[in-house]
């Protein structure tokens, strides 16, 4: 049986629109793509902020904590004090605390979902959870509402760049519905990152998803907390290397996701990114990522602080990470309450890091930002951008 996505290693098919690393090109969208983008936006807008008690009661709470750990590790590895950060598909601002701990100097978040941006605004202002002490972030911020895989961001953010670091967590695959959107996403990041700047992200692992689909008996596979179902168009379980965009499936994850997503063959993503002046630093499946970075004591301690690890001698409890990774650790009693089904979901994703080619210009001065950390973001401050 074939394993994973059988695509051409030579990269994406020849595009009728020439790539433009500066983001000056016009990438045309069809109406059906916009409809699917709106479905994704409506799904995330409809999700409300949960209380601490509700979050802890989630059937995938340990998976969520693991994902938070992975994002935290990426941020600790690449964010530097004073960095200007662009957060694509920032959602409800769940990573704001991570950026604050990294002591960044400026933050711009953009998301397509109006409800998510409003939640991000209230979280930044310290009003997200009345049961917790008001969090005061140390960096000024700006929020935009719009489709960052459709609109030109270099125009809207002309006074904000260049950025040192861009983050796109569990979202870049939504750009893969068409080649035009995939190119716009990369053109936006390339246009706004300084030479030597970093793009960190997480996305579904196409090799794992296609392998599991081919091993399944029908169009659908999953377990107690998730399922993936492909359309009848892919009933033969074959995917043309000549057309790696728009391979849609429905993804359902308990208490998290229930919307269409798209397969991103990573070798095609890498080749496309190279057209926009990016070079791959690494790409690791989440299982591999956990194994590698749990070898470092500081990241073991981080996972424990996030609540995904504990110290116990109770061998009756299922401890996924212990069984798999204990030989690589010098920590005898590291344990994890991640269930086997949650651990399987983690296997569906990978983490990646890209670096924009070139060396930073030490003489280049970033524009002075308006406002400071004492200035709350009002509803009127949110910029709405359209194509």
Short mmCIF file of C-alpha atoms in Angstrom, two decimals, residues 129-357:
data_model
loop_
_atom_site.label_atom_id
_atom_site.label_comp_id
_atom_site.label_asym_id
_atom_site.label_seq_id
_atom_site.Cartn_x
_atom_site.Cartn_y
_atom_site.Cartn_z
CA UNK A 129 -12.62 36.43 31.95
CA UNK A 130 -14.17 38.32 34.85
CA UNK A 131 -13.17 35.51 37.21
CA UNK A 132 -9.47 36.09 36.63
CA UNK A 133 -7.19 38.96 37.53
CA UNK A 134 -6.95 41.49 34.72
CA UNK A 135 -3.99 40.72 32.51
CA UNK A 136 -2.03 43.77 31.38
CA UNK A 137 0.08 43.07 28.34
CA UNK A 138 3.38 44.86 27.99
CA UNK A 139 3.25 45.42 24.22
CA UNK A 140 1.11 47.70 22.04
CA UNK A 141 -1.12 45.89 19.58
CA UNK A 142 -3.26 46.39 16.51
CA UNK A 143 -6.09 44.16 15.25
CA UNK A 144 -7.49 43.68 11.75
CA UNK A 145 -10.50 41.73 10.51
CA UNK A 146 -10.23 40.27 7.03
CA UNK A 147 -9.22 37.26 4.97
CA UNK A 148 -5.43 37.22 5.08
CA UNK A 149 -5.44 34.58 2.32
CA UNK A 150 -7.30 36.90 -0.04
CA UNK A 151 -6.43 40.55 0.67
CA UNK A 152 -3.10 42.33 0.25
CA UNK A 153 -1.73 42.94 3.73
CA UNK A 154 1.29 44.99 2.69
CA UNK A 155 -1.01 47.89 1.87
CA UNK A 156 -3.00 47.73 5.11
CA UNK A 157 0.19 47.34 7.17
CA UNK A 158 2.46 49.70 5.26
CA UNK A 159 3.16 51.68 8.43
CA UNK A 160 3.69 48.64 10.67
CA UNK A 161 6.42 46.58 9.07
CA UNK A 162 8.79 45.11 8.59
CA UNK A 163 8.02 42.29 11.00
CA UNK A 164 10.61 40.05 12.63
CA UNK A 165 8.36 37.07 13.14
CA UNK A 166 5.12 35.78 11.65
CA UNK A 167 2.97 33.06 13.21
CA UNK A 168 0.16 31.09 11.58
CA UNK A 169 -1.11 28.35 13.88
CA UNK A 170 -3.47 25.57 12.72
CA UNK A 171 -4.77 27.77 9.89
CA UNK A 172 -2.53 27.92 6.83
CA UNK A 173 -4.25 24.88 5.29
CA UNK A 174 -7.37 27.04 4.85
CA UNK A 175 -5.41 28.90 2.15
CA UNK A 176 -4.97 25.71 0.15
CA UNK A 177 -8.45 25.68 -1.42
CA UNK A 178 -6.95 27.28 -4.53
CA UNK A 179 -3.49 28.08 -5.81
CA UNK A 180 -4.44 31.77 -5.79
CA UNK A 181 -5.12 31.74 -2.04
CA UNK A 182 -2.00 29.73 -1.27
CA UNK A 183 0.10 32.22 -3.21
CA UNK A 184 -1.58 35.21 -1.59
CA UNK A 185 -0.84 33.80 1.88
CA UNK A 186 2.86 33.38 1.12
CA UNK A 187 3.08 36.68 -0.78
CA UNK A 188 1.62 38.51 2.23
CA UNK A 189 4.10 37.01 4.66
CA UNK A 190 7.06 37.51 2.34
CA UNK A 191 6.16 41.15 1.71
CA UNK A 192 5.91 41.94 5.43
CA UNK A 193 8.81 39.95 6.90
CA UNK A 194 12.26 41.48 7.00
CA UNK A 195 15.14 39.54 5.38
CA UNK A 196 16.07 36.81 7.83
CA UNK A 197 12.60 36.96 9.39
CA UNK A 198 10.90 33.79 10.59
CA UNK A 199 7.54 32.18 9.85
CA UNK A 200 6.45 29.62 12.45
CA UNK A 201 3.35 27.51 12.06
CA UNK A 202 1.38 24.32 12.49
CA UNK A 203 -0.80 22.56 9.91
CA UNK A 204 -2.28 19.13 9.12
CA UNK A 205 0.26 16.53 8.00
CA UNK A 206 -0.92 15.49 4.52
CA UNK A 207 1.16 12.31 4.51
CA UNK A 208 -0.52 11.05 7.68
CA UNK A 209 -4.04 12.03 6.62
CA UNK A 210 -3.77 10.44 3.16
CA UNK A 211 -2.14 7.31 4.59
CA UNK A 212 -4.95 6.89 7.13
CA UNK A 213 -7.56 7.53 4.44
CA UNK A 214 -6.07 4.86 2.19
CA UNK A 215 -6.06 2.39 5.07
CA UNK A 216 -9.74 3.09 5.85
CA UNK A 217 -12.49 1.00 4.30
CA UNK A 218 -14.69 3.89 3.18
CA UNK A 219 -14.61 7.67 2.82
CA UNK A 220 -14.34 8.27 6.56
CA UNK A 221 -11.91 7.47 9.38
CA UNK A 222 -11.38 8.61 12.96
CA UNK A 223 -11.89 7.68 16.61
CA UNK A 224 -13.93 8.82 19.62
CA UNK A 225 -12.84 12.48 19.41
CA UNK A 226 -12.42 13.16 15.69
CA UNK A 227 -13.37 12.06 12.20
CA UNK A 228 -12.30 12.99 8.67
CA UNK A 229 -14.49 12.37 5.64
CA UNK A 230 -13.45 12.89 2.03
CA UNK A 231 -15.84 13.68 -0.82
CA UNK A 232 -16.97 11.09 -3.36
CA UNK A 233 -14.60 12.80 -5.80
CA UNK A 234 -11.79 10.99 -3.98
CA UNK A 235 -13.50 7.63 -3.55
CA UNK A 236 -10.65 6.01 -5.52
CA UNK A 237 -8.27 7.47 -2.90
CA UNK A 238 -6.01 8.84 -5.61
CA UNK A 239 -4.76 12.41 -5.73
CA UNK A 240 -3.31 13.93 -8.88
CA UNK A 241 0.14 15.39 -8.46
CA UNK A 242 -0.70 17.85 -11.23
CA UNK A 243 -3.48 19.41 -9.13
CA UNK A 244 -2.42 19.58 -5.46
CA UNK A 245 -4.81 22.41 -4.54
CA UNK A 246 -8.46 22.16 -3.53
CA UNK A 247 -8.36 18.62 -2.11
CA UNK A 248 -11.16 19.11 0.39
CA UNK A 249 -12.29 17.00 3.34
CA UNK A 250 -14.62 17.55 6.28
CA UNK A 251 -12.91 17.61 9.65
CA UNK A 252 -14.72 17.18 12.95
CA UNK A 253 -12.91 17.44 16.28
CA UNK A 254 -14.91 17.36 19.50
CA UNK A 255 -15.20 20.77 21.14
CA UNK A 256 -12.97 22.41 18.53
CA UNK A 257 -13.49 22.08 14.77
CA UNK A 258 -16.36 21.21 12.43
CA UNK A 259 -15.70 22.66 8.98
CA UNK A 260 -14.11 21.98 5.57
CA UNK A 261 -10.32 21.76 5.35
CA UNK A 262 -7.80 21.14 2.60
CA UNK A 263 -4.88 18.76 2.13
CA UNK A 264 -1.51 20.52 1.93
CA UNK A 265 1.15 18.25 0.36
CA UNK A 266 4.16 19.58 2.24
CA UNK A 267 6.68 19.13 -0.59
CA UNK A 268 4.42 21.36 -2.74
CA UNK A 269 4.11 23.89 0.09
CA UNK A 270 7.90 23.96 0.48
CA UNK A 271 8.46 24.46 -3.27
CA UNK A 272 5.85 27.22 -3.41
CA UNK A 273 7.36 28.94 -0.36
CA UNK A 274 10.76 28.94 -2.08
CA UNK A 275 9.23 31.03 -4.88
CA UNK A 276 8.53 33.69 -2.25
CA UNK A 277 12.08 33.76 -0.89
CA UNK A 278 11.59 31.29 1.95
CA UNK A 279 13.85 28.43 2.94
CA UNK A 280 12.78 25.56 5.14
CA UNK A 281 14.34 25.41 8.61
CA UNK A 282 12.43 22.30 9.67
CA UNK A 283 9.15 20.44 9.43
CA UNK A 284 8.32 17.82 12.07
CA UNK A 285 5.22 15.77 12.71
CA UNK A 286 3.87 16.61 16.17
CA UNK A 287 4.89 13.19 17.51
CA UNK A 288 8.46 13.80 16.34
CA UNK A 289 8.34 17.37 17.66
CA UNK A 290 7.29 16.19 21.13
CA UNK A 291 9.92 13.47 21.20
CA UNK A 292 12.70 15.89 20.25
CA UNK A 293 11.84 18.81 22.50
CA UNK A 294 10.89 16.76 25.55
CA UNK A 295 14.56 15.86 25.68
CA UNK A 296 15.17 19.40 26.92
CA UNK A 297 14.46 19.92 30.65
CA UNK A 298 13.15 23.47 30.17
CA UNK A 299 10.44 22.23 27.83
CA UNK A 300 9.53 19.34 30.13
CA UNK A 301 9.01 21.92 32.86
CA UNK A 302 6.95 24.05 30.46
CA UNK A 303 4.65 21.14 29.66
CA UNK A 304 4.22 20.46 33.36
CA UNK A 305 3.30 24.11 34.01
CA UNK A 306 0.69 23.93 31.24
CA UNK A 307 -0.93 21.04 33.07
CA UNK A 308 -0.19 18.28 30.58
CA UNK A 309 2.40 16.56 32.77
CA UNK A 310 2.53 15.54 36.38
CA UNK A 311 4.57 13.50 38.85
CA UNK A 312 3.04 10.20 39.85
CA UNK A 313 3.88 6.56 40.53
CA UNK A 314 0.39 5.41 39.49
CA UNK A 315 1.09 2.90 36.72
CA UNK A 316 -2.64 2.15 36.19
CA UNK A 317 -3.14 5.52 34.48
CA UNK A 318 -2.48 5.70 30.73
CA UNK A 319 0.68 7.68 30.08
CA UNK A 320 1.19 8.03 26.33
CA UNK A 321 4.32 10.13 26.38
CA UNK A 322 6.01 8.01 29.02
CA UNK A 323 5.52 4.82 27.03
CA UNK A 324 6.86 6.39 23.86
CA UNK A 325 9.53 8.78 25.06
CA UNK A 326 10.78 7.73 28.49
CA UNK A 327 13.94 6.09 27.03
CA UNK A 328 14.93 9.48 25.64
CA UNK A 329 14.40 11.26 28.94
CA UNK A 330 16.33 11.37 32.15
CA UNK A 331 13.08 12.16 33.97
CA UNK A 332 11.87 8.94 35.57
CA UNK A 333 8.40 9.96 36.68
CA UNK A 334 7.25 12.20 33.81
CA UNK A 335 3.65 11.25 33.06
CA UNK A 336 0.92 12.45 30.74
CA UNK A 337 -2.84 12.03 30.84
CA UNK A 338 -3.23 12.43 27.08
CA UNK A 339 -5.58 9.69 25.91
CA UNK A 340 -4.67 7.36 23.01
CA UNK A 341 -7.38 8.98 20.87
CA UNK A 342 -6.06 12.48 21.58
CA UNK A 343 -2.53 11.30 20.83
CA UNK A 344 -3.77 10.00 17.47
CA UNK A 345 -5.17 13.45 16.67
CA UNK A 346 -1.79 15.01 17.50
CA UNK A 347 -0.27 12.71 14.86
CA UNK A 348 -2.44 14.41 12.22
CA UNK A 349 -0.43 17.64 12.51
CA UNK A 350 3.08 18.95 11.94
CA UNK A 351 5.05 22.02 13.01
CA UNK A 352 7.19 23.98 10.58
CA UNK A 353 9.60 26.91 10.47
CA UNK A 354 10.54 28.95 7.39
CA UNK A 355 13.15 31.69 7.14
CA UNK A 356 13.04 34.52 4.62
CA UNK A 357 16.24 34.66 2.62
#
